[in-house]
Amino acid sequence: MFETPPLWFITHACFYKYLISIRYSTGASSNPCSDTFCGYSPESEIEVKNVADFIRRNKSIIKAYITVHSYSQLLLFPYSYTFELAATHSELLKVAEGASAALRSLYGTRYTSGPGAATIYPAAGGSDDWAYDLGVKYSYTFELRDTGRYGFLLPESQIKPTCEETMLAVKYIAAYVQKNLY
């Protein structure tokens, strides 16, 4: 395996759901004080604009996209803005379930896998949906530990184990993508 993912395997950590395209409006708020604030316009935040521009410029070599959030112990994939299943739903689910099994192998932590809207709730602005619709076939969102006891305030003692087990899942996805380039 490799220590550092190659360029085609872009990992993007974000902590908020940003409205990347106007059509992703389900569940978003126009209130700037809301946790689900969608921004003043698509890609209005410079960080989102820069990542989106980078992905658009390099989409021919980006084969996977992973975004990391907390919390809920989920491994989600498109779609979250609609209940419609992605064209490659079966393969995305197979990979997600394999990655979840790899993650579980270290500490027994259980993740639920599935499309965002059906697995938790419809939500706008997911960058995995946007990347998938742009042509990045393997697009996933990790919702890390825990399931609600600590929520966003995960104890320090759980941070390293969360990183270790999540890396096993990321490596699983990377290995699968390497064997199934498109």
PDB file of C-alpha atoms in Angstrom:
ATOM      1  CA  MET A   1       0.000   0.000   0.000  1.00  0.00           C
ATOM      2  CA  PHE A   2       1.087   3.621   0.072  1.00  0.00           C
ATOM      3  CA  GLU A   3       1.531   6.129   2.885  1.00  0.00           C
ATOM      4  CA  THR A   4       0.480   9.249   1.022  1.00  0.00           C
ATOM      5  CA  PRO A   5      -2.494   9.045  -1.359  1.00  0.00           C
ATOM      6  CA  PRO A   6      -1.591   9.957  -4.945  1.00  0.00           C
ATOM      7  CA  LEU A   7      -2.964  13.096  -6.615  1.00  0.00           C
ATOM      8  CA  TRP A   8      -6.027  11.342  -8.043  1.00  0.00           C
ATOM      9  CA  PHE A   9      -7.177  10.521  -4.539  1.00  0.00           C
ATOM     10  CA  ILE A  10      -8.198  13.855  -3.084  1.00  0.00           C
ATOM     11  CA  THR A  11      -9.299  13.990   0.527  1.00  0.00           C
ATOM     12  CA  HIS A  12     -11.139  17.099   1.548  1.00  0.00           C
ATOM     13  CA  ALA A  13     -12.097  17.684   5.164  1.00  0.00           C
ATOM     14  CA  CYS A  14     -14.880  20.118   5.774  1.00  0.00           C
ATOM     15  CA  PHE A  15     -17.002  20.896   8.783  1.00  0.00           C
ATOM     16  CA  TYR A  16     -20.004  22.570   7.188  1.00  0.00           C
ATOM     17  CA  LYS A  17     -22.300  21.695   4.350  1.00  0.00           C
ATOM     18  CA  TYR A  18     -21.884  24.314   1.677  1.00  0.00           C
ATOM     19  CA  LEU A  19     -24.246  24.959  -1.170  1.00  0.00           C
ATOM     20  CA  ILE A  20     -22.086  24.281  -4.188  1.00  0.00           C
ATOM     21  CA  SER A  21     -24.827  24.463  -6.785  1.00  0.00           C
ATOM     22  CA  ILE A  22     -28.148  26.247  -6.668  1.00  0.00           C
ATOM     23  CA  ARG A  23     -30.069  23.005  -7.294  1.00  0.00           C
ATOM     24  CA  TYR A  24     -28.857  21.538  -4.013  1.00  0.00           C
ATOM     25  CA  SER A  25     -31.276  23.446  -1.813  1.00  0.00           C
ATOM     26  CA  THR A  26     -33.086  20.718   0.141  1.00  0.00           C
ATOM     27  CA  GLY A  27     -32.634  21.217   3.858  1.00  0.00           C
ATOM     28  CA  ALA A  28     -30.499  24.374   3.549  1.00  0.00           C
ATOM     29  CA  SER A  29     -31.203  27.615   5.368  1.00  0.00           C
ATOM     30  CA  SER A  30     -30.842  31.174   4.110  1.00  0.00           C
ATOM     31  CA  ASN A  31     -30.306  32.341   7.707  1.00  0.00           C
ATOM     32  CA  PRO A  32     -26.590  33.152   8.169  1.00  0.00           C
ATOM     33  CA  CYS A  33     -26.827  32.138  11.844  1.00  0.00           C
ATOM     34  CA  SER A  34     -28.096  28.635  11.013  1.00  0.00           C
ATOM     35  CA  ASP A  35     -25.893  25.536  11.089  1.00  0.00           C
ATOM     36  CA  THR A  36     -27.280  24.731   7.644  1.00  0.00           C
ATOM     37  CA  PHE A  37     -26.690  28.186   6.119  1.00  0.00           C
ATOM     38  CA  CYS A  38     -26.102  27.647   2.416  1.00  0.00           C
ATOM     39  CA  GLY A  39     -24.067  30.775   1.785  1.00  0.00           C
ATOM     40  CA  TYR A  40     -25.064  33.948   0.014  1.00  0.00           C
ATOM     41  CA  SER A  41     -24.618  32.373  -3.411  1.00  0.00           C
ATOM     42  CA  PRO A  42     -23.123  29.173  -4.849  1.00  0.00           C
ATOM     43  CA  GLU A  43     -19.428  28.972  -3.948  1.00  0.00           C
ATOM     44  CA  SER A  44     -19.606  32.287  -2.085  1.00  0.00           C
ATOM     45  CA  GLU A  45     -17.003  31.147   0.430  1.00  0.00           C
ATOM     46  CA  ILE A  46     -13.429  31.376  -0.856  1.00  0.00           C
ATOM     47  CA  GLU A  47     -12.444  27.966   0.554  1.00  0.00           C
ATOM     48  CA  VAL A  48     -15.322  26.278  -1.260  1.00  0.00           C
ATOM     49  CA  LYS A  49     -14.602  28.198  -4.473  1.00  0.00           C
ATOM     50  CA  ASN A  50     -10.930  27.175  -4.393  1.00  0.00           C
ATOM     51  CA  VAL A  51     -11.681  23.483  -3.803  1.00  0.00           C
ATOM     52  CA  ALA A  52     -14.422  23.485  -6.466  1.00  0.00           C
ATOM     53  CA  ASP A  53     -12.138  25.187  -8.998  1.00  0.00           C
ATOM     54  CA  PHE A  54      -9.333  22.715  -8.231  1.00  0.00           C
ATOM     55  CA  ILE A  55     -11.628  19.735  -8.732  1.00  0.00           C
ATOM     56  CA  ARG A  56     -13.065  21.129 -11.954  1.00  0.00           C
ATOM     57  CA  ARG A  57      -9.535  21.733 -13.314  1.00  0.00           C
ATOM     58  CA  ASN A  58      -8.365  18.234 -12.356  1.00  0.00           C
ATOM     59  CA  LYS A  59     -11.509  16.133 -12.692  1.00  0.00           C
ATOM     60  CA  SER A  60      -9.946  13.954 -15.376  1.00  0.00           C
ATOM     61  CA  ILE A  61      -7.367  12.642 -12.884  1.00  0.00           C
ATOM     62  CA  ILE A  62      -9.410  12.677  -9.676  1.00  0.00           C
ATOM     63  CA  LYS A  63     -10.895   9.222  -9.234  1.00  0.00           C
ATOM     64  CA  ALA A  64     -12.176   9.455  -5.659  1.00  0.00           C
ATOM     65  CA  TYR A  65     -13.425  12.184  -3.349  1.00  0.00           C
ATOM     66  CA  ILE A  66     -13.791  11.859   0.409  1.00  0.00           C
ATOM     67  CA  THR A  67     -15.128  14.449   2.791  1.00  0.00           C
ATOM     68  CA  VAL A  68     -14.893  13.994   6.546  1.00  0.00           C
ATOM     69  CA  HIS A  69     -17.467  15.272   9.029  1.00  0.00           C
ATOM     70  CA  SER A  70     -18.594  14.456  12.527  1.00  0.00           C
ATOM     71  CA  TYR A  71     -20.618  12.829  13.933  1.00  0.00           C
ATOM     72  CA  SER A  72     -22.922   9.776  13.573  1.00  0.00           C
ATOM     73  CA  GLN A  73     -20.715   6.840  12.457  1.00  0.00           C
ATOM     74  CA  LEU A  74     -21.915   6.813   8.872  1.00  0.00           C
ATOM     75  CA  LEU A  75     -20.281   6.243   5.514  1.00  0.00           C
ATOM     76  CA  LEU A  76     -22.502   8.058   3.043  1.00  0.00           C
ATOM     77  CA  PHE A  77     -22.483   8.410  -0.707  1.00  0.00           C
ATOM     78  CA  PRO A  78     -24.727  10.140  -3.276  1.00  0.00           C
ATOM     79  CA  TYR A  79     -27.311  11.226  -3.094  1.00  0.00           C
ATOM     80  CA  SER A  80     -28.237  13.428  -0.151  1.00  0.00           C
ATOM     81  CA  TYR A  81     -30.167  16.147  -1.976  1.00  0.00           C
ATOM     82  CA  THR A  82     -32.642  13.639  -3.455  1.00  0.00           C
ATOM     83  CA  PHE A  83     -33.917  10.137  -2.748  1.00  0.00           C
ATOM     84  CA  GLU A  84     -32.957   9.180  -6.314  1.00  0.00           C
ATOM     85  CA  LEU A  85     -30.274   6.492  -6.331  1.00  0.00           C
ATOM     86  CA  ALA A  86     -26.944   7.197  -7.997  1.00  0.00           C
ATOM     87  CA  ALA A  87     -26.337   5.426 -11.312  1.00  0.00           C
ATOM     88  CA  THR A  88     -23.551   3.399  -9.658  1.00  0.00           C
ATOM     89  CA  HIS A  89     -25.449   2.826  -6.401  1.00  0.00           C
ATOM     90  CA  SER A  90     -24.710  -0.908  -6.125  1.00  0.00           C
ATOM     91  CA  GLU A  91     -20.966  -0.433  -6.546  1.00  0.00           C
ATOM     92  CA  LEU A  92     -20.860   2.570  -4.199  1.00  0.00           C
ATOM     93  CA  LEU A  93     -22.690   0.523  -1.556  1.00  0.00           C
ATOM     94  CA  LYS A  94     -20.372  -2.479  -2.023  1.00  0.00           C
ATOM     95  CA  VAL A  95     -17.294  -0.278  -1.561  1.00  0.00           C
ATOM     96  CA  ALA A  96     -18.819   1.535   1.428  1.00  0.00           C
ATOM     97  CA  GLU A  97     -19.702  -1.746   3.128  1.00  0.00           C
ATOM     98  CA  GLY A  98     -16.180  -3.077   2.524  1.00  0.00           C
ATOM     99  CA  ALA A  99     -14.660   0.124   3.906  1.00  0.00           C
ATOM    100  CA  SER A 100     -16.957  -0.030   6.940  1.00  0.00           C
ATOM    101  CA  ALA A 101     -15.875  -3.636   7.577  1.00  0.00           C
ATOM    102  CA  ALA A 102     -12.206  -2.583   7.377  1.00  0.00           C
ATOM    103  CA  LEU A 103     -12.890   0.221   9.848  1.00  0.00           C
ATOM    104  CA  ARG A 104     -14.751  -2.122  12.210  1.00  0.00           C
ATOM    105  CA  SER A 105     -11.856  -4.621  12.188  1.00  0.00           C
ATOM    106  CA  LEU A 106      -9.681  -2.484  14.464  1.00  0.00           C
ATOM    107  CA  TYR A 107     -11.902  -1.487  17.408  1.00  0.00           C
ATOM    108  CA  GLY A 108     -15.303  -2.932  16.505  1.00  0.00           C
ATOM    109  CA  THR A 109     -16.795   0.487  15.715  1.00  0.00           C
ATOM    110  CA  ARG A 110     -19.909   0.050  13.580  1.00  0.00           C
ATOM    111  CA  TYR A 111     -20.733   2.422  10.739  1.00  0.00           C
ATOM    112  CA  THR A 112     -23.911   2.439   8.687  1.00  0.00           C
ATOM    113  CA  SER A 113     -23.453   2.811   4.929  1.00  0.00           C
ATOM    114  CA  GLY A 114     -25.844   4.177   2.332  1.00  0.00           C
ATOM    115  CA  PRO A 115     -26.996   7.144   0.294  1.00  0.00           C
ATOM    116  CA  GLY A 116     -27.303  10.263   2.444  1.00  0.00           C
ATOM    117  CA  ALA A 117     -30.994  11.075   1.911  1.00  0.00           C
ATOM    118  CA  ALA A 118     -32.165   7.526   2.631  1.00  0.00           C
ATOM    119  CA  THR A 119     -29.683   6.805   5.422  1.00  0.00           C
ATOM    120  CA  ILE A 120     -30.159   9.943   7.512  1.00  0.00           C
ATOM    121  CA  TYR A 121     -32.184  12.751   5.882  1.00  0.00           C
ATOM    122  CA  PRO A 122     -32.294  14.879   2.744  1.00  0.00           C
ATOM    123  CA  ALA A 123     -29.612  17.550   2.900  1.00  0.00           C
ATOM    124  CA  ALA A 124     -28.400  20.142   0.442  1.00  0.00           C
ATOM    125  CA  GLY A 125     -24.874  21.135  -0.416  1.00  0.00           C
ATOM    126  CA  GLY A 126     -23.041  17.887   0.091  1.00  0.00           C
ATOM    127  CA  SER A 127     -19.737  18.092  -1.706  1.00  0.00           C
ATOM    128  CA  ASP A 128     -19.844  14.337  -2.348  1.00  0.00           C
ATOM    129  CA  ASP A 129     -23.046  14.816  -4.390  1.00  0.00           C
ATOM    130  CA  TRP A 130     -21.438  17.671  -6.296  1.00  0.00           C
ATOM    131  CA  ALA A 131     -18.228  15.731  -6.984  1.00  0.00           C
ATOM    132  CA  TYR A 132     -20.197  12.677  -8.111  1.00  0.00           C
ATOM    133  CA  ASP A 133     -22.348  14.735 -10.470  1.00  0.00           C
ATOM    134  CA  LEU A 134     -19.148  16.308 -11.819  1.00  0.00           C
ATOM    135  CA  GLY A 135     -17.901  12.826 -12.719  1.00  0.00           C
ATOM    136  CA  VAL A 136     -15.934  11.641  -9.672  1.00  0.00           C
ATOM    137  CA  LYS A 137     -17.428   8.165  -9.437  1.00  0.00           C
ATOM    138  CA  TYR A 138     -16.213   7.211  -5.956  1.00  0.00           C
ATOM    139  CA  SER A 139     -17.509  10.040  -3.752  1.00  0.00           C
ATOM    140  CA  TYR A 140     -18.021   9.469  -0.043  1.00  0.00           C
ATOM    141  CA  THR A 141     -18.759  11.303   3.197  1.00  0.00           C
ATOM    142  CA  PHE A 142     -17.526   9.962   6.508  1.00  0.00           C
ATOM    143  CA  GLU A 143     -19.512  11.020   9.570  1.00  0.00           C
ATOM    144  CA  LEU A 144     -17.032  10.033  12.292  1.00  0.00           C
ATOM    145  CA  ARG A 145     -17.578   8.951  15.903  1.00  0.00           C
ATOM    146  CA  ASP A 146     -19.702   8.986  17.899  1.00  0.00           C
ATOM    147  CA  THR A 147     -23.427   8.325  17.675  1.00  0.00           C
ATOM    148  CA  GLY A 148     -24.508  11.175  19.919  1.00  0.00           C
ATOM    149  CA  ARG A 149     -23.204  10.664  23.447  1.00  0.00           C
ATOM    150  CA  TYR A 150     -20.400  13.194  22.932  1.00  0.00           C
ATOM    151  CA  GLY A 151     -21.478  14.605  19.575  1.00  0.00           C
ATOM    152  CA  PHE A 152     -19.074  17.207  18.272  1.00  0.00           C
ATOM    153  CA  LEU A 153     -17.073  17.142  21.531  1.00  0.00           C
ATOM    154  CA  LEU A 154     -15.406  13.770  21.140  1.00  0.00           C
ATOM    155  CA  PRO A 155     -13.123  13.006  24.113  1.00  0.00           C
ATOM    156  CA  GLU A 156      -9.407  13.232  23.400  1.00  0.00           C
ATOM    157  CA  SER A 157      -9.050   9.523  24.177  1.00  0.00           C
ATOM    158  CA  GLN A 158     -11.221   8.677  21.140  1.00  0.00           C
ATOM    159  CA  ILE A 159      -9.507  10.925  18.590  1.00  0.00           C
ATOM    160  CA  LYS A 160      -6.499   8.717  17.797  1.00  0.00           C
ATOM    161  CA  PRO A 161      -8.574   5.494  17.580  1.00  0.00           C
ATOM    162  CA  THR A 162     -11.031   7.300  15.295  1.00  0.00           C
ATOM    163  CA  CYS A 163      -8.173   8.354  13.014  1.00  0.00           C
ATOM    164  CA  GLU A 164      -6.631   4.883  12.984  1.00  0.00           C
ATOM    165  CA  GLU A 165      -9.841   3.061  12.113  1.00  0.00           C
ATOM    166  CA  THR A 166     -10.896   5.668   9.562  1.00  0.00           C
ATOM    167  CA  MET A 167      -7.551   5.363   7.795  1.00  0.00           C
ATOM    168  CA  LEU A 168      -8.235   1.644   7.313  1.00  0.00           C
ATOM    169  CA  ALA A 169     -11.488   2.534   5.560  1.00  0.00           C
ATOM    170  CA  VAL A 170      -9.797   5.192   3.418  1.00  0.00           C
ATOM    171  CA  LYS A 171      -7.087   2.702   2.421  1.00  0.00           C
ATOM    172  CA  TYR A 172      -9.773   0.182   1.499  1.00  0.00           C
ATOM    173  CA  ILE A 173     -11.472   2.721  -0.773  1.00  0.00           C
ATOM    174  CA  ALA A 174      -8.123   3.748  -2.292  1.00  0.00           C
ATOM    175  CA  ALA A 175      -7.156   0.141  -3.024  1.00  0.00           C
ATOM    176  CA  TYR A 176     -10.527  -0.530  -4.615  1.00  0.00           C
ATOM    177  CA  VAL A 177     -10.282   2.582  -6.779  1.00  0.00           C
ATOM    178  CA  GLN A 178      -6.763   1.659  -7.895  1.00  0.00           C
ATOM    179  CA  LYS A 179      -8.048  -1.712  -9.111  1.00  0.00           C
ATOM    180  CA  ASN A 180     -11.120  -0.178 -10.776  1.00  0.00           C
ATOM    181  CA  LEU A 181      -9.901   2.954 -12.533  1.00  0.00           C
ATOM    182  CA  TYR A 182     -12.301   4.411 -15.042  1.00  0.00           C
TER     183      TYR A 182
END
